[in-house]
GROMACS .gro file of C-alpha atoms in nm:
model
  339
    1UNK     CA    1   7.571   2.003   3.191
    2UNK     CA    2   7.453   1.797   2.893
    3UNK     CA    3   7.272   1.961   2.604
    4UNK     CA    4   6.958   1.760   2.679
    5UNK     CA    5   6.955   1.866   3.043
    6UNK     CA    6   7.019   2.231   2.968
    7UNK     CA    7   6.751   2.230   2.702
    8UNK     CA    8   6.501   2.110   2.962
    9UNK     CA    9   6.589   2.410   3.178
   10UNK     CA   10   6.561   2.640   2.877
   11UNK     CA   11   6.210   2.513   2.811
   12UNK     CA   12   6.091   2.515   3.169
   13UNK     CA   13   5.966   2.870   3.209
   14UNK     CA   14   5.770   2.909   2.883
   15UNK     CA   15   5.623   2.559   2.903
   16UNK     CA   16   5.494   2.602   3.258
   17UNK     CA   17   5.428   2.973   3.269
   18UNK     CA   18   5.271   2.996   2.926
   19UNK     CA   19   4.949   2.832   3.039
   20UNK     CA   20   4.659   3.068   2.966
   21UNK     CA   21   4.486   3.244   3.251
   22UNK     CA   22   4.110   3.230   3.231
   23UNK     CA   23   3.954   3.563   3.127
   24UNK     CA   24   3.713   3.708   3.377
   25UNK     CA   25   3.826   3.485   3.661
   26UNK     CA   26   3.821   3.740   3.944
   27UNK     CA   27   3.928   3.499   4.214
   28UNK     CA   28   4.257   3.440   4.027
   29UNK     CA   29   4.317   3.813   4.017
   30UNK     CA   30   4.283   3.879   4.391
   31UNK     CA   31   4.598   3.897   4.603
   32UNK     CA   32   4.841   3.863   4.316
   33UNK     CA   33   5.017   4.051   4.040
   34UNK     CA   34   4.940   3.908   3.696
   35UNK     CA   35   5.222   3.948   3.444
   36UNK     CA   36   5.163   3.885   3.074
   37UNK     CA   37   5.460   3.904   2.843
   38UNK     CA   38   5.658   3.787   2.546
   39UNK     CA   39   5.863   3.474   2.604
   40UNK     CA   40   6.223   3.599   2.612
   41UNK     CA   41   6.230   3.765   2.959
   42UNK     CA   42   6.044   3.486   3.143
   43UNK     CA   43   6.344   3.373   3.347
   44UNK     CA   44   6.462   3.727   3.419
   45UNK     CA   45   6.114   3.843   3.522
   46UNK     CA   46   6.094   3.552   3.765
   47UNK     CA   47   6.417   3.659   3.935
   48UNK     CA   48   6.316   4.026   3.939
   49UNK     CA   49   5.985   3.940   4.104
   50UNK     CA   50   6.156   3.719   4.362
   51UNK     CA   51   6.382   4.011   4.455
   52UNK     CA   52   6.082   4.246   4.464
   53UNK     CA   53   5.914   4.024   4.726
   54UNK     CA   54   6.214   4.082   4.953
   55UNK     CA   55   6.137   4.454   4.966
   56UNK     CA   56   5.880   4.624   5.189
   57UNK     CA   57   5.659   4.704   4.889
   58UNK     CA   58   5.669   4.346   4.765
   59UNK     CA   59   5.526   4.179   5.073
   60UNK     CA   60   5.200   3.993   5.017
   61UNK     CA   61   5.106   3.925   4.657
   62UNK     CA   62   5.174   3.613   4.458
   63UNK     CA   63   5.254   3.625   4.088
   64UNK     CA   64   5.058   3.475   3.798
   65UNK     CA   65   5.221   3.469   3.454
   66UNK     CA   66   5.148   3.400   3.090
   67UNK     CA   67   5.418   3.402   2.822
   68UNK     CA   68   5.413   3.360   2.445
   69UNK     CA   69   5.464   3.546   2.120
   70UNK     CA   70   5.427   3.921   2.178
   71UNK     CA   71   5.152   3.981   1.924
   72UNK     CA   72   4.954   3.681   2.044
   73UNK     CA   73   4.985   3.793   2.407
   74UNK     CA   74   4.874   4.145   2.322
   75UNK     CA   75   4.567   4.019   2.137
   76UNK     CA   76   4.482   3.785   2.425
   77UNK     CA   77   4.488   4.069   2.677
   78UNK     CA   78   4.278   4.286   2.445
   79UNK     CA   79   4.031   3.997   2.428
   80UNK     CA   80   4.006   3.952   2.805
   81UNK     CA   81   4.315   3.774   2.940
   82UNK     CA   82   4.373   3.926   3.288
   83UNK     CA   83   4.687   4.138   3.313
   84UNK     CA   84   4.824   4.386   3.565
   85UNK     CA   85   5.160   4.437   3.396
   86UNK     CA   86   5.226   4.372   3.028
   87UNK     CA   87   5.585   4.328   2.907
   88UNK     CA   88   5.587   4.312   2.528
   89UNK     CA   89   5.841   4.305   2.251
   90UNK     CA   90   5.728   4.602   2.044
   91UNK     CA   91   5.532   4.925   2.095
   92UNK     CA   92   5.248   4.842   1.850
   93UNK     CA   93   5.154   4.545   2.067
   94UNK     CA   94   5.118   4.779   2.365
   95UNK     CA   95   4.934   5.042   2.165
   96UNK     CA   96   4.671   4.777   2.087
   97UNK     CA   97   4.595   4.777   2.461
   98UNK     CA   98   4.570   5.155   2.466
   99UNK     CA   99   4.310   5.132   2.189
  100UNK     CA  100   4.125   4.870   2.396
  101UNK     CA  101   4.111   5.109   2.692
  102UNK     CA  102   4.330   4.886   2.908
  103UNK     CA  103   4.649   5.099   2.922
  104UNK     CA  104   4.680   5.475   2.964
  105UNK     CA  105   4.759   5.677   2.653
  106UNK     CA  106   5.066   5.829   2.820
  107UNK     CA  107   5.225   5.491   2.907
  108UNK     CA  108   5.550   5.588   2.728
  109UNK     CA  109   5.555   5.955   2.832
  110UNK     CA  110   5.837   5.908   3.082
  111UNK     CA  111   6.215   5.924   3.115
  112UNK     CA  112   6.254   5.564   2.992
  113UNK     CA  113   6.019   5.589   2.693
  114UNK     CA  114   5.807   5.301   2.818
  115UNK     CA  115   6.095   5.055   2.788
  116UNK     CA  116   6.169   4.785   3.044
  117UNK     CA  117   6.440   4.581   2.869
  118UNK     CA  118   6.666   4.640   2.570
  119UNK     CA  119   6.893   4.429   2.354
  120UNK     CA  120   7.039   4.412   2.003
  121UNK     CA  121   6.992   4.167   1.716
  122UNK     CA  122   7.271   3.910   1.688
  123UNK     CA  123   7.353   3.607   1.474
  124UNK     CA  124   7.363   3.278   1.665
  125UNK     CA  125   7.565   2.994   1.512
  126UNK     CA  126   7.671   2.641   1.595
  127UNK     CA  127   7.958   2.606   1.840
  128UNK     CA  128   8.286   2.683   1.667
  129UNK     CA  129   8.104   2.871   1.387
  130UNK     CA  130   8.164   2.595   1.129
  131UNK     CA  131   8.037   2.802   0.835
  132UNK     CA  132   8.249   3.105   0.923
  133UNK     CA  133   7.959   3.347   0.961
  134UNK     CA  134   8.081   3.702   1.024
  135UNK     CA  135   7.788   3.926   0.933
  136UNK     CA  136   7.463   3.980   0.748
  137UNK     CA  137   7.603   3.921   0.399
  138UNK     CA  138   7.681   3.560   0.491
  139UNK     CA  139   7.313   3.494   0.555
  140UNK     CA  140   7.228   3.505   0.185
  141UNK     CA  141   7.493   3.252   0.085
  142UNK     CA  142   7.362   2.939  -0.086
  143UNK     CA  143   7.506   2.714   0.185
  144UNK     CA  144   7.337   2.896   0.477
  145UNK     CA  145   6.998   2.815   0.626
  146UNK     CA  146   6.829   3.069   0.859
  147UNK     CA  147   6.590   3.036   1.152
  148UNK     CA  148   6.390   3.344   1.251
  149UNK     CA  149   6.038   3.369   1.397
  150UNK     CA  150   5.723   3.465   1.212
  151UNK     CA  151   5.668   3.844   1.194
  152UNK     CA  152   5.293   3.783   1.187
  153UNK     CA  153   5.296   3.680   1.554
  154UNK     CA  154   5.639   3.764   1.692
  155UNK     CA  155   5.782   4.099   1.792
  156UNK     CA  156   6.127   3.939   1.793
  157UNK     CA  157   6.082   3.858   1.425
  158UNK     CA  158   6.017   4.222   1.344
  159UNK     CA  159   6.328   4.333   1.528
  160UNK     CA  160   6.527   4.068   1.340
  161UNK     CA  161   6.395   4.190   1.006
  162UNK     CA  162   6.479   4.551   1.094
  163UNK     CA  163   6.832   4.441   1.178
  164UNK     CA  164   6.863   4.278   0.836
  165UNK     CA  165   6.719   4.586   0.662
  166UNK     CA  166   6.951   4.817   0.856
  167UNK     CA  167   7.250   4.615   0.733
  168UNK     CA  168   7.165   4.741   0.387
  169UNK     CA  169   7.016   5.085   0.448
  170UNK     CA  170   7.286   5.204   0.692
  171UNK     CA  171   7.563   5.096   0.458
  172UNK     CA  172   7.470   5.302   0.154
  173UNK     CA  173   7.208   5.067   0.013
  174UNK     CA  174   6.888   5.190  -0.150
  175UNK     CA  175   6.539   5.061  -0.073
  176UNK     CA  176   6.571   4.851  -0.389
  177UNK     CA  177   6.897   4.705  -0.257
  178UNK     CA  178   6.728   4.627   0.074
  179UNK     CA  179   6.439   4.455  -0.104
  180UNK     CA  180   6.678   4.245  -0.314
  181UNK     CA  181   6.864   4.143   0.001
  182UNK     CA  182   6.544   4.051   0.185
  183UNK     CA  183   6.427   3.838  -0.107
  184UNK     CA  184   6.743   3.629  -0.076
  185UNK     CA  185   6.724   3.632   0.304
  186UNK     CA  186   6.368   3.496   0.307
  187UNK     CA  187   6.457   3.235   0.047
  188UNK     CA  188   6.717   3.105   0.294
  189UNK     CA  189   6.478   3.083   0.591
  190UNK     CA  190   6.425   2.718   0.685
  191UNK     CA  191   6.133   2.779   0.920
  192UNK     CA  192   5.932   3.066   1.071
  193UNK     CA  193   5.843   2.956   1.430
  194UNK     CA  194   5.571   3.139   1.618
  195UNK     CA  195   5.787   3.323   1.872
  196UNK     CA  196   6.148   3.415   1.941
  197UNK     CA  197   6.170   3.143   2.206
  198UNK     CA  198   6.018   2.887   1.967
  199UNK     CA  199   6.279   2.988   1.710
  200UNK     CA  200   6.554   2.933   1.967
  201UNK     CA  201   6.422   2.587   2.045
  202UNK     CA  202   6.399   2.496   1.674
  203UNK     CA  203   6.763   2.597   1.631
  204UNK     CA  204   6.873   2.403   1.939
  205UNK     CA  205   6.689   2.100   1.802
  206UNK     CA  206   6.908   2.114   1.490
  207UNK     CA  207   6.718   2.330   1.241
  208UNK     CA  208   6.919   2.578   1.036
  209UNK     CA  209   7.274   2.712   1.043
  210UNK     CA  210   7.208   3.061   1.179
  211UNK     CA  211   6.950   3.182   1.429
  212UNK     CA  212   6.871   3.553   1.408
  213UNK     CA  213   6.791   3.646   1.766
  214UNK     CA  214   6.819   3.878   2.063
  215UNK     CA  215   7.161   3.909   2.224
  216UNK     CA  216   7.005   3.814   2.559
  217UNK     CA  217   6.864   3.490   2.415
  218UNK     CA  218   7.211   3.392   2.295
  219UNK     CA  219   7.364   3.473   2.634
  220UNK     CA  220   7.093   3.278   2.818
  221UNK     CA  221   7.152   2.978   2.594
  222UNK     CA  222   7.523   2.978   2.674
  223UNK     CA  223   7.446   3.021   3.044
  224UNK     CA  224   7.232   2.710   3.027
  225UNK     CA  225   7.503   2.503   2.862
  226UNK     CA  226   7.391   2.510   2.500
  227UNK     CA  227   7.660   2.449   2.239
  228UNK     CA  228   7.639   2.772   2.042
  229UNK     CA  229   7.828   3.090   1.963
  230UNK     CA  230   7.698   3.430   1.862
  231UNK     CA  231   7.818   3.725   1.655
  232UNK     CA  232   7.728   4.087   1.727
  233UNK     CA  233   7.728   4.223   1.370
  234UNK     CA  234   7.878   4.561   1.287
  235UNK     CA  235   7.526   4.681   1.198
  236UNK     CA  236   7.229   4.599   1.417
  237UNK     CA  237   6.914   4.752   1.563
  238UNK     CA  238   6.838   4.858   1.919
  239UNK     CA  239   6.563   4.632   2.053
  240UNK     CA  240   6.334   4.831   2.281
  241UNK     CA  241   6.098   4.604   2.477
  242UNK     CA  242   5.814   4.789   2.644
  243UNK     CA  243   5.603   4.748   2.955
  244UNK     CA  244   5.307   4.918   3.118
  245UNK     CA  245   5.073   4.871   3.411
  246UNK     CA  246   4.708   4.832   3.315
  247UNK     CA  247   4.450   5.086   3.425
  248UNK     CA  248   4.283   4.870   3.691
  249UNK     CA  249   4.599   4.706   3.826
  250UNK     CA  250   4.659   4.696   4.202
  251UNK     CA  251   4.914   4.932   4.355
  252UNK     CA  252   5.168   4.654   4.394
  253UNK     CA  253   5.179   4.602   4.018
  254UNK     CA  254   5.298   4.961   3.983
  255UNK     CA  255   5.546   4.909   4.265
  256UNK     CA  256   5.679   4.598   4.093
  257UNK     CA  257   5.716   4.794   3.769
  258UNK     CA  258   5.906   5.064   3.957
  259UNK     CA  259   6.134   4.802   4.110
  260UNK     CA  260   6.198   4.639   3.771
  261UNK     CA  261   6.311   4.978   3.636
  262UNK     CA  262   6.528   5.054   3.938
  263UNK     CA  263   6.906   4.989   3.938
  264UNK     CA  264   6.839   4.677   4.146
  265UNK     CA  265   6.588   4.542   3.896
  266UNK     CA  266   6.790   4.638   3.590
  267UNK     CA  267   7.100   4.474   3.736
  268UNK     CA  268   6.907   4.146   3.741
  269UNK     CA  269   6.803   4.188   3.379
  270UNK     CA  270   7.167   4.256   3.292
  271UNK     CA  271   7.268   3.927   3.455
  272UNK     CA  272   7.034   3.752   3.208
  273UNK     CA  273   7.192   3.929   2.910
  274UNK     CA  274   6.963   4.230   2.863
  275UNK     CA  275   7.122   4.569   2.810
  276UNK     CA  276   7.014   4.809   3.086
  277UNK     CA  277   6.750   5.081   3.068
  278UNK     CA  278   6.839   5.393   3.263
  279UNK     CA  279   6.561   5.631   3.365
  280UNK     CA  280   6.765   5.930   3.471
  281UNK     CA  281   6.850   5.800   3.817
  282UNK     CA  282   7.152   5.613   3.944
  283UNK     CA  283   7.365   5.452   3.671
  284UNK     CA  284   7.342   5.077   3.630
  285UNK     CA  285   7.655   4.897   3.744
  286UNK     CA  286   7.744   4.624   3.496
  287UNK     CA  287   7.949   4.343   3.641
  288UNK     CA  288   8.065   4.036   3.453
  289UNK     CA  289   7.782   3.861   3.266
  290UNK     CA  290   7.825   3.487   3.242
  291UNK     CA  291   7.753   3.356   2.893
  292UNK     CA  292   7.857   3.673   2.707
  293UNK     CA  293   8.135   3.653   2.450
  294UNK     CA  294   8.344   3.866   2.687
  295UNK     CA  295   8.187   3.840   3.034
  296UNK     CA  296   8.389   4.139   3.157
  297UNK     CA  297   8.266   4.354   2.865
  298UNK     CA  298   7.936   4.185   2.788
  299UNK     CA  299   7.772   4.452   2.573
  300UNK     CA  300   8.008   4.564   2.297
  301UNK     CA  301   7.930   4.887   2.118
  302UNK     CA  302   7.763   4.824   1.783
  303UNK     CA  303   7.942   5.017   1.510
  304UNK     CA  304   7.618   5.111   1.332
  305UNK     CA  305   7.320   5.083   1.564
  306UNK     CA  306   6.986   5.164   1.406
  307UNK     CA  307   6.676   5.269   1.599
  308UNK     CA  308   6.314   5.253   1.494
  309UNK     CA  309   6.255   5.625   1.537
  310UNK     CA  310   6.576   5.762   1.387
  311UNK     CA  311   6.630   5.519   1.101
  312UNK     CA  312   6.286   5.382   1.014
  313UNK     CA  313   6.050   5.672   1.087
  314UNK     CA  314   5.876   5.519   1.389
  315UNK     CA  315   5.657   5.214   1.429
  316UNK     CA  316   5.363   5.346   1.225
  317UNK     CA  317   5.595   5.384   0.927
  318UNK     CA  318   5.762   5.049   0.994
  319UNK     CA  319   5.429   4.870   0.999
  320UNK     CA  320   5.309   5.039   0.681
  321UNK     CA  321   5.635   4.978   0.495
  322UNK     CA  322   5.709   4.623   0.604
  323UNK     CA  323   5.457   4.435   0.817
  324UNK     CA  324   5.100   4.541   0.736
  325UNK     CA  325   4.896   4.346   0.485
  326UNK     CA  326   5.064   4.523   0.192
  327UNK     CA  327   5.403   4.563   0.358
  328UNK     CA  328   5.719   4.445   0.186
  329UNK     CA  329   5.803   4.163   0.428
  330UNK     CA  330   5.444   4.037   0.438
  331UNK     CA  331   5.439   4.020   0.059
  332UNK     CA  332   5.779   3.852   0.033
  333UNK     CA  333   5.684   3.582   0.283
  334UNK     CA  334   5.353   3.522   0.106
  335UNK     CA  335   5.534   3.498  -0.228
  336UNK     CA  336   5.775   3.247  -0.077
  337UNK     CA  337   5.484   3.016   0.002
  338UNK     CA  338   5.581   2.990   0.370
  339UNK     CA  339   5.454   3.151   0.689
   0.00000   0.00000   0.00000
C-alpha cells in the first residue's frame, strides 16, 4: 500500500466521525448509543461496537460518534454535546463531567479503575531511524526536531510530557534537572498540534524527526502502511485512558461498556495496539499483533514504568505542578512563544 493511500485510511475515522453532534437534538439520541471520545481509539471503538452488535445485548441500536482532542471533547459534552459513553484520554477530562452532573461520582470505583484502554509513551521515528534515536536524551540534541500535541487541549500531550519528566525523575534527577530537560525539550518542538491524532498526521506529512506518541498510534500507523519505526524507551509512563457511561444513558450503552471491558472487547483493542485492561475476570489472551516491533511479543516490559498515582502524586498534583495556569509546562510553553 502506498503512503498516500494508507494516510487516507488513517484519516478516515477522525475526519468522518469527528463531525459534531447537535446539542439537545433528542431525535438523534433515540435508538442509538452515542459515543464521544478522544481521537486515538476511533478505529478500535468501531470494531468493538461492530462485534457488540453481534451479541444478544447489542441487537437494535445504531452508533453515533464524535472524536477529537480529549479536553475539547470533555468541554463539549459539559456544554451540551449528547453522549451516552465517554472515552477520554485522562481522568481530569472525565471529572469535568462529574462536576457537570453528567457522570456518577463513583465512575472509577471499580476493579478496572475506570480505565478502558491503556498504552505507554513511545518515540516514533522515520523508517530506518536515520538519526539513531534510542531514548529521551536524544530528543534534546540540536539536530532533533520534535512533534507532540498541545497540552492545553490534548490528553495525549500530557501523557507525553509525563513520559519525558519520568525519564529524568525516575533516573535520579531532581525537579531542577527535570525542568532543565523540559526547557530543552520544548525548545526542540517544531509544532504543537491540537490532538494526538493531529500530531500523528503532522509527522506523517513530514514535520519533525521524532513524534512522541502512544504505542498504539505507532502500531496503527505501521498496520496502515506508514513508513515509520518506533522505540519503546527504557523509561515511560503508563497511559490510562478512561471511560464512563453518562447518568441518563440507555441500558445498551452500559451493556456496550461491559462488552468493551470483557476479554472479547479487550482482545479487539489489543489487535489495534492497546495494552489490555483486566478487571479481575478471565485473563486477556494476547496473540500476535500486526504492526508491533515484535508481533509475537507486542508489548515489551518497560524497564522503568511510571504511573500518575505512584510517581506524580495523582492528577490533582500533576495539574497543579505542570498543566494549570501556573504549572511548569504551561509557563515553559508560554515563554517559548508557541502554543
